[in-house]
mmCIF file of C-alpha atoms and ligand atoms in Angstrom:
data_model
loop_
_atom_site.group_PDB
_atom_site.id
_atom_site.type_symbol
_atom_site.label_atom_id
_atom_site.label_comp_id
_atom_site.label_asym_id
_atom_site.label_seq_id
_atom_site.Cartn_x
_atom_site.Cartn_y
_atom_site.Cartn_z
ATOM 1 C CA UNK A 1 -114.356 -11.784 11.664
ATOM 2 C CA UNK A 2 -113.207 -15.528 12.155
ATOM 3 C CA UNK A 3 -114.460 -17.526 15.296
ATOM 4 C CA UNK A 4 -113.251 -16.606 18.718
ATOM 5 C CA UNK A 5 -111.286 -19.747 19.376
ATOM 6 C CA UNK A 6 -110.033 -20.447 15.553
ATOM 7 C CA UNK A 7 -107.096 -22.476 15.629
ATOM 8 C CA UNK A 8 -107.316 -23.514 19.436
ATOM 9 C CA UNK A 9 -107.401 -26.714 20.855
ATOM 10 C CA UNK A 10 -109.022 -27.373 24.172
ATOM 11 C CA UNK A 11 -109.331 -30.376 26.268
ATOM 12 C CA UNK A 12 -112.920 -30.783 28.303
ATOM 13 C CA UNK A 13 -112.745 -33.313 30.873
ATOM 14 C CA UNK A 14 -115.694 -35.233 31.768
ATOM 15 C CA UNK A 15 -117.382 -34.237 28.597
ATOM 16 C CA UNK A 16 -119.153 -37.223 27.937
ATOM 17 C CA UNK A 17 -121.979 -35.739 29.758
ATOM 18 C CA UNK A 18 -123.774 -32.966 31.795
ATOM 19 C CA UNK A 19 -122.012 -29.793 32.225
ATOM 20 C CA UNK A 20 -118.650 -30.734 30.491
ATOM 21 C CA UNK A 21 -120.626 -32.131 27.125
ATOM 22 C CA UNK A 22 -122.399 -28.458 26.950
ATOM 23 C CA UNK A 23 -118.997 -26.658 27.558
ATOM 24 C CA UNK A 24 -117.459 -29.155 24.402
ATOM 25 C CA UNK A 25 -120.334 -27.932 22.053
ATOM 26 C CA UNK A 26 -119.870 -24.118 23.007
ATOM 27 C CA UNK A 27 -115.991 -24.534 22.521
ATOM 28 C CA UNK A 28 -116.269 -26.158 19.046
ATOM 29 C CA UNK A 29 -118.790 -24.077 17.978
ATOM 30 C CA UNK A 30 -116.590 -21.204 18.484
ATOM 31 C CA UNK A 31 -113.841 -22.557 16.227
ATOM 32 C CA UNK A 32 -111.645 -24.899 18.716
ATOM 33 C CA UNK A 33 -110.975 -28.244 18.262
ATOM 34 C CA UNK A 34 -112.026 -30.032 21.036
ATOM 35 C CA UNK A 35 -111.237 -33.631 23.322
ATOM 36 C CA UNK A 36 -114.037 -34.766 24.561
ATOM 37 C CA UNK A 37 -112.493 -36.813 27.682
ATOM 38 C CA UNK A 38 -114.332 -39.337 29.448
ATOM 39 C CA UNK A 39 -113.399 -41.799 32.164
ATOM 40 C CA UNK A 40 -113.872 -45.294 31.532
ATOM 41 C CA UNK A 41 -114.568 -47.373 28.916
ATOM 42 C CA UNK A 42 -118.232 -47.509 29.728
ATOM 43 C CA UNK A 43 -118.271 -43.630 28.646
ATOM 44 C CA UNK A 44 -116.893 -44.435 25.254
ATOM 45 C CA UNK A 45 -120.189 -44.567 23.642
ATOM 46 C CA UNK A 46 -121.368 -41.183 24.963
ATOM 47 C CA UNK A 47 -118.290 -38.968 24.239
ATOM 48 C CA UNK A 48 -118.392 -40.649 20.959
ATOM 49 C CA UNK A 49 -121.826 -39.317 20.308
ATOM 50 C CA UNK A 50 -120.749 -35.890 21.779
ATOM 51 C CA UNK A 51 -117.852 -36.053 19.234
ATOM 52 C CA UNK A 52 -120.438 -36.652 16.455
ATOM 53 C CA UNK A 53 -122.587 -33.979 17.035
ATOM 54 C CA UNK A 54 -119.937 -31.874 16.803
ATOM 55 C CA UNK A 55 -118.329 -32.890 13.634
ATOM 56 C CA UNK A 56 -122.208 -33.022 12.186
ATOM 57 C CA UNK A 57 -122.044 -29.221 13.112
ATOM 58 C CA UNK A 58 -119.042 -28.791 10.985
ATOM 59 C CA UNK A 59 -116.779 -28.480 13.675
ATOM 60 C CA UNK A 60 -113.636 -30.339 15.431
ATOM 61 C CA UNK A 61 -113.312 -33.074 18.129
ATOM 62 C CA UNK A 62 -112.030 -36.509 19.064
ATOM 63 C CA UNK A 63 -112.409 -38.186 22.135
ATOM 64 C CA UNK A 64 -109.839 -39.787 24.646
ATOM 65 C CA UNK A 65 -110.485 -41.787 27.752
ATOM 66 C CA UNK A 66 -108.384 -41.050 30.745
ATOM 67 C CA UNK A 67 -109.031 -41.171 34.485
ATOM 68 C CA UNK A 68 -108.405 -37.515 35.616
ATOM 69 C CA UNK A 69 -107.083 -38.956 39.409
ATOM 70 C CA UNK A 70 -104.661 -40.933 37.631
ATOM 71 C CA UNK A 71 -101.364 -39.038 37.049
ATOM 72 C CA UNK A 72 -99.844 -41.040 33.966
ATOM 73 C CA UNK A 73 -103.448 -41.082 32.706
ATOM 74 C CA UNK A 74 -103.582 -37.366 32.533
ATOM 75 C CA UNK A 75 -99.620 -37.209 31.056
ATOM 76 C CA UNK A 76 -100.639 -39.913 28.499
ATOM 77 C CA UNK A 77 -103.660 -37.477 27.746
ATOM 78 C CA UNK A 78 -101.570 -34.662 27.109
ATOM 79 C CA UNK A 79 -99.081 -36.090 25.001
ATOM 80 C CA UNK A 80 -101.991 -37.577 22.676
ATOM 81 C CA UNK A 81 -103.978 -34.482 22.513
ATOM 82 C CA UNK A 82 -100.335 -32.588 21.545
ATOM 83 C CA UNK A 83 -99.716 -35.798 19.028
ATOM 84 C CA UNK A 84 -103.387 -35.543 17.611
ATOM 85 C CA UNK A 85 -104.165 -32.186 17.308
ATOM 86 C CA UNK A 86 -100.966 -30.371 17.504
ATOM 87 C CA UNK A 87 -101.022 -28.214 21.002
ATOM 88 C CA UNK A 88 -103.231 -27.736 23.763
ATOM 89 C CA UNK A 89 -104.301 -23.805 24.615
ATOM 90 C CA UNK A 90 -107.096 -24.551 26.632
ATOM 91 C CA UNK A 91 -108.080 -27.103 29.542
ATOM 92 C CA UNK A 92 -111.559 -26.934 31.375
ATOM 93 C CA UNK A 93 -111.120 -28.884 34.401
ATOM 94 C CA UNK A 94 -114.581 -30.031 34.421
ATOM 95 C CA UNK A 95 -114.577 -33.717 35.562
ATOM 96 C CA UNK A 96 -116.790 -34.152 38.962
ATOM 97 C CA UNK A 97 -118.448 -36.415 40.940
ATOM 98 C CA UNK A 98 -120.924 -36.346 43.886
ATOM 99 C CA UNK A 99 -120.989 -39.301 46.601
ATOM 100 C CA UNK A 100 -123.465 -37.706 49.181
ATOM 101 C CA UNK A 101 -123.479 -39.170 52.829
ATOM 102 C CA UNK A 102 -124.748 -37.787 56.323
ATOM 103 C CA UNK A 103 -120.839 -36.925 57.191
ATOM 104 C CA UNK A 104 -121.488 -39.335 60.388
ATOM 105 C CA UNK A 105 -122.284 -42.489 57.798
ATOM 106 C CA UNK A 106 -119.502 -41.326 55.123
ATOM 107 C CA UNK A 107 -116.985 -43.706 54.254
ATOM 108 C CA UNK A 108 -113.401 -42.933 53.612
ATOM 109 C CA UNK A 109 -113.888 -44.379 50.220
ATOM 110 C CA UNK A 110 -116.631 -41.567 49.376
ATOM 111 C CA UNK A 111 -114.610 -38.938 50.759
ATOM 112 C CA UNK A 112 -111.328 -40.158 48.727
ATOM 113 C CA UNK A 113 -113.281 -40.902 45.710
ATOM 114 C CA UNK A 114 -114.343 -37.567 45.536
ATOM 115 C CA UNK A 115 -111.312 -35.561 46.491
ATOM 116 C CA UNK A 116 -109.559 -37.818 44.026
ATOM 117 C CA UNK A 117 -111.295 -36.686 40.802
ATOM 118 C CA UNK A 118 -112.871 -33.468 41.698
ATOM 119 C CA UNK A 119 -109.596 -31.733 43.356
ATOM 120 C CA UNK A 120 -106.592 -33.959 42.719
ATOM 121 C CA UNK A 121 -107.948 -34.428 39.196
ATOM 122 C CA UNK A 122 -107.909 -30.667 38.846
ATOM 123 C CA UNK A 123 -104.436 -30.393 40.103
ATOM 124 C CA UNK A 124 -103.089 -33.141 38.047
ATOM 125 C CA UNK A 125 -104.522 -31.667 34.525
ATOM 126 C CA UNK A 126 -104.096 -28.068 35.626
ATOM 127 C CA UNK A 127 -100.066 -29.135 36.538
ATOM 128 C CA UNK A 128 -99.734 -30.432 32.647
ATOM 129 C CA UNK A 129 -101.589 -27.806 31.456
ATOM 130 C CA UNK A 130 -99.384 -25.244 32.865
ATOM 131 C CA UNK A 131 -96.265 -27.340 31.741
ATOM 132 C CA UNK A 132 -97.432 -27.708 28.279
ATOM 133 C CA UNK A 133 -98.309 -24.159 28.078
ATOM 134 C CA UNK A 134 -94.906 -22.657 29.463
ATOM 135 C CA UNK A 135 -93.336 -25.268 26.766
ATOM 136 C CA UNK A 136 -95.478 -24.191 23.626
ATOM 137 C CA UNK A 137 -95.149 -20.274 24.224
ATOM 138 C CA UNK A 138 -97.274 -17.440 23.455
ATOM 139 C CA UNK A 139 -98.594 -17.927 19.667
ATOM 140 C CA UNK A 140 -100.644 -14.058 19.136
ATOM 141 C CA UNK A 141 -101.932 -15.593 15.837
ATOM 142 C CA UNK A 142 -104.404 -17.682 18.131
ATOM 143 C CA UNK A 143 -104.573 -15.668 21.849
ATOM 144 C CA UNK A 144 -102.882 -12.836 23.558
ATOM 145 C CA UNK A 145 -102.163 -15.649 26.498
ATOM 146 C CA UNK A 146 -100.176 -18.685 26.390
ATOM 147 C CA UNK A 147 -102.948 -20.653 27.502
ATOM 148 C CA UNK A 148 -106.171 -20.467 29.436
ATOM 149 C CA UNK A 149 -107.763 -23.057 32.690
ATOM 150 C CA UNK A 150 -111.288 -23.014 33.372
ATOM 151 C CA UNK A 151 -111.585 -24.932 36.601
ATOM 152 C CA UNK A 152 -115.664 -25.728 37.340
ATOM 153 C CA UNK A 153 -116.215 -25.073 40.823
ATOM 154 C CA UNK A 154 -119.634 -24.529 42.302
ATOM 155 C CA UNK A 155 -121.882 -22.185 44.215
ATOM 156 C CA UNK A 156 -120.685 -24.987 47.099
ATOM 157 C CA UNK A 157 -117.415 -23.159 46.786
ATOM 158 C CA UNK A 158 -118.909 -20.802 49.225
ATOM 159 C CA UNK A 159 -122.567 -22.196 50.194
ATOM 160 C CA UNK A 160 -121.855 -24.731 53.167
ATOM 161 C CA UNK A 161 -123.849 -27.501 51.781
ATOM 162 C CA UNK A 162 -125.006 -30.490 54.458
ATOM 163 C CA UNK A 163 -124.609 -34.317 53.604
ATOM 164 C CA UNK A 164 -122.426 -33.337 50.856
ATOM 165 C CA UNK A 165 -119.142 -32.424 53.003
ATOM 166 C CA UNK A 166 -116.882 -34.329 50.733
ATOM 167 C CA UNK A 167 -117.964 -32.491 47.838
ATOM 168 C CA UNK A 168 -118.136 -28.853 48.998
ATOM 169 C CA UNK A 169 -114.551 -29.653 50.421
ATOM 170 C CA UNK A 170 -113.708 -30.198 46.991
ATOM 171 C CA UNK A 171 -115.028 -27.277 45.455
ATOM 172 C CA UNK A 172 -113.770 -24.853 48.644
ATOM 173 C CA UNK A 173 -110.359 -26.652 47.407
ATOM 174 C CA UNK A 174 -110.708 -25.650 43.843
ATOM 175 C CA UNK A 175 -111.376 -22.065 44.865
ATOM 176 C CA UNK A 176 -107.568 -21.476 46.823
ATOM 177 C CA UNK A 177 -105.954 -23.660 44.380
ATOM 178 C CA UNK A 178 -107.490 -21.782 41.308
ATOM 179 C CA UNK A 179 -106.332 -18.334 42.805
ATOM 180 C CA UNK A 180 -102.940 -19.403 43.693
ATOM 181 C CA UNK A 181 -102.417 -20.945 40.275
ATOM 182 C CA UNK A 182 -103.794 -17.500 38.877
ATOM 183 C CA UNK A 183 -101.355 -15.795 40.820
ATOM 184 C CA UNK A 184 -98.201 -17.649 40.065
ATOM 185 C CA UNK A 185 -98.640 -17.832 36.801
ATOM 186 C CA UNK A 186 -100.268 -14.597 35.617
ATOM 187 C CA UNK A 187 -96.811 -13.497 34.544
ATOM 188 C CA UNK A 188 -96.296 -16.274 32.054
ATOM 189 C CA UNK A 189 -99.792 -14.853 30.586
ATOM 190 C CA UNK A 190 -101.377 -18.231 31.585
ATOM 191 C CA UNK A 191 -104.960 -17.396 32.761
ATOM 192 C CA UNK A 192 -106.574 -19.485 35.275
ATOM 193 C CA UNK A 193 -110.423 -18.886 36.079
ATOM 194 C CA UNK A 194 -113.004 -20.795 37.582
ATOM 195 C CA UNK A 195 -116.833 -21.171 36.899
ATOM 196 C CA UNK A 196 -119.216 -21.985 39.737
ATOM 197 C CA UNK A 197 -122.404 -23.318 38.296
ATOM 198 C CA UNK A 198 -125.707 -23.161 40.499
ATOM 199 C CA UNK A 199 -128.417 -25.654 39.788
ATOM 200 C CA UNK A 200 -127.550 -26.966 36.292
ATOM 201 C CA UNK A 201 -130.110 -29.526 34.743
ATOM 202 C CA UNK A 202 -127.548 -32.072 33.986
ATOM 203 C CA UNK A 203 -127.603 -36.253 35.597
ATOM 204 C CA UNK A 204 -125.474 -35.055 38.601
ATOM 205 C CA UNK A 205 -128.568 -33.192 40.270
ATOM 206 C CA UNK A 206 -131.222 -35.619 37.944
ATOM 207 C CA UNK A 207 -133.378 -35.776 41.948
ATOM 208 C CA UNK A 208 -133.621 -32.092 41.987
ATOM 209 C CA UNK A 209 -135.535 -31.196 38.863
ATOM 210 C CA UNK A 210 -137.269 -34.771 38.020
ATOM 211 C CA UNK A 211 -140.433 -34.202 39.732
ATOM 212 C CA UNK A 212 -142.895 -31.250 39.104
ATOM 213 C CA UNK A 213 -142.474 -31.184 43.414
ATOM 214 C CA UNK A 214 -138.501 -31.211 43.458
ATOM 215 C CA UNK A 215 -138.229 -28.686 40.857
ATOM 216 C CA UNK A 216 -140.440 -26.286 42.733
ATOM 217 C CA UNK A 217 -138.422 -26.859 45.681
ATOM 218 C CA UNK A 218 -135.902 -26.263 43.613
ATOM 219 C CA UNK A 219 -136.591 -22.877 42.332
ATOM 220 C CA UNK A 220 -137.366 -21.650 45.871
ATOM 221 C CA UNK A 221 -133.038 -21.427 46.020
ATOM 222 C CA UNK A 222 -132.653 -19.435 42.344
ATOM 223 C CA UNK A 223 -134.223 -16.161 42.753
ATOM 224 C CA UNK A 224 -134.352 -15.766 38.789
ATOM 225 C CA UNK A 225 -136.920 -18.566 38.779
ATOM 226 C CA UNK A 226 -135.570 -21.402 36.374
ATOM 227 C CA UNK A 227 -132.961 -24.226 36.435
ATOM 228 C CA UNK A 228 -129.477 -23.462 34.264
ATOM 229 C CA UNK A 229 -128.794 -25.023 31.214
ATOM 230 C CA UNK A 230 -125.443 -26.482 30.066
ATOM 231 C CA UNK A 231 -125.401 -23.665 27.667
ATOM 232 C CA UNK A 232 -125.482 -20.902 30.263
ATOM 233 C CA UNK A 233 -122.000 -22.244 31.366
ATOM 234 C CA UNK A 234 -120.738 -22.805 27.815
ATOM 235 C CA UNK A 235 -121.243 -19.705 27.083
ATOM 236 C CA UNK A 236 -119.449 -18.421 30.123
ATOM 237 C CA UNK A 237 -116.480 -20.764 29.139
ATOM 238 C CA UNK A 238 -116.156 -19.667 25.319
ATOM 239 C CA UNK A 239 -115.747 -15.635 27.071
ATOM 240 C CA UNK A 240 -113.308 -16.949 29.622
ATOM 241 C CA UNK A 241 -111.113 -18.875 26.938
ATOM 242 C CA UNK A 242 -111.315 -16.126 24.469
ATOM 243 C CA UNK A 243 -109.646 -12.942 24.623
ATOM 244 C CA UNK A 244 -112.506 -10.951 25.214
ATOM 245 C CA UNK A 245 -111.629 -11.926 28.660
ATOM 246 C CA UNK A 246 -108.186 -11.047 28.250
ATOM 247 C CA UNK A 247 -107.783 -8.899 31.682
ATOM 248 C CA UNK A 248 -109.756 -11.499 33.996
ATOM 249 C CA UNK A 249 -107.546 -13.669 35.829
ATOM 250 C CA UNK A 250 -108.267 -15.656 39.314
ATOM 251 C CA UNK A 251 -111.727 -15.027 39.305
ATOM 252 C CA UNK A 252 -114.832 -17.153 40.321
ATOM 253 C CA UNK A 253 -117.526 -16.470 38.281
ATOM 254 C CA UNK A 254 -120.760 -17.500 39.185
ATOM 255 C CA UNK A 255 -123.186 -18.697 36.829
ATOM 256 C CA UNK A 256 -125.990 -19.321 38.984
ATOM 257 C CA UNK A 257 -129.558 -17.552 38.441
ATOM 258 C CA UNK A 258 -129.021 -15.543 41.904
ATOM 259 C CA UNK A 259 -128.461 -18.754 43.801
ATOM 260 C CA UNK A 260 -125.466 -17.184 46.130
ATOM 261 C CA UNK A 261 -127.794 -14.023 46.766
ATOM 262 C CA UNK A 262 -129.418 -15.429 49.946
ATOM 263 C CA UNK A 263 -132.731 -15.824 48.637
ATOM 264 C CA UNK A 264 -134.154 -16.715 51.880
ATOM 265 C CA UNK A 265 -133.463 -13.098 52.946
ATOM 266 C CA UNK A 266 -135.883 -11.903 50.388
ATOM 267 C CA UNK A 267 -138.832 -11.212 52.627
ATOM 268 C CA UNK A 268 -137.273 -12.438 55.764
ATOM 269 C CA UNK A 269 -134.470 -10.926 58.045
HETATM 270 C C1 LIG B 301 -124.196 -29.814 42.398
HETATM 271 C C2 LIG B 301 -125.830 -29.860 41.843
HETATM 272 C C3 LIG B 301 -126.331 -28.850 42.424
HETATM 273 C C4 LIG B 301 -125.767 -27.441 42.490
HETATM 274 C C5 LIG B 301 -126.760 -26.377 43.135
HETATM 275 C C6 LIG B 301 -123.947 -28.102 41.872
HETATM 276 O O1 LIG B 301 -122.553 -27.826 42.501
HETATM 277 O O2 LIG B 301 -123.606 -30.659 41.329
HETATM 278 O O3 LIG B 301 -126.090 -31.094 42.580
HETATM 279 O O4 LIG B 301 -127.994 -28.931 42.008
HETATM 280 O O5 LIG B 301 -124.811 -27.560 42.751
HETATM 281 O O6 LIG B 301 -127.036 -26.928 44.704
#
């Protein structure tokens, strides 16, 4: 049997580090040719390292720079992908940042930056993906669907997060954007779902795991008692991108070791 994503092209935004890099490697290992997107020139080296690792494993990848919050950048990235690799079949809307601050001190810049990358960036990339999928139509040699979009959300699309109002608002927004798009484009055979990671060991949450004390405190929030790894998310992304999940549309798939199970109630309430 061929690999599950053989012959398909995937764009993974924000793939020069963290969850995005892990997802890019998993999709490539499943046979997809992957665009490792990075935001600014200073991330080029890290993106190239991800590409090199994928190629060394015998799989396909290229890197493309694009600031997902800029309309013309996004249009250009999709056009360049089609020119270089022939199509776009999978979008992983992953790029995201945190700019944490107590709410009364949160600047408009901190608010706008997080919303523009985490939410507007996902809008711009999803819109371009939908346009591309509709133009391409269904190729049953590749997939039963015309295209697949995976939005990287967070447990914080449902768990409120003091000190991170901009981030939580962006993830709550992703939830209903994703579900609205899934409803709007199901009849076109475009599947749109979210992955909601809990605490995954990446640079974005370094302060939550880099000391034994911080990790111990973090683990009180995780019933499964381990921090997540990028492969935990990569494995789920392969499933959501493949025909194994062909009847799955509009879901938020929580991958969080039980963080959303209200662990405070285990011995209380
Ligand atoms: C955040 C991480 C955090 C995790 C669980 C993620 O969405 O980016 O910083 O550790 O949620 O709270």
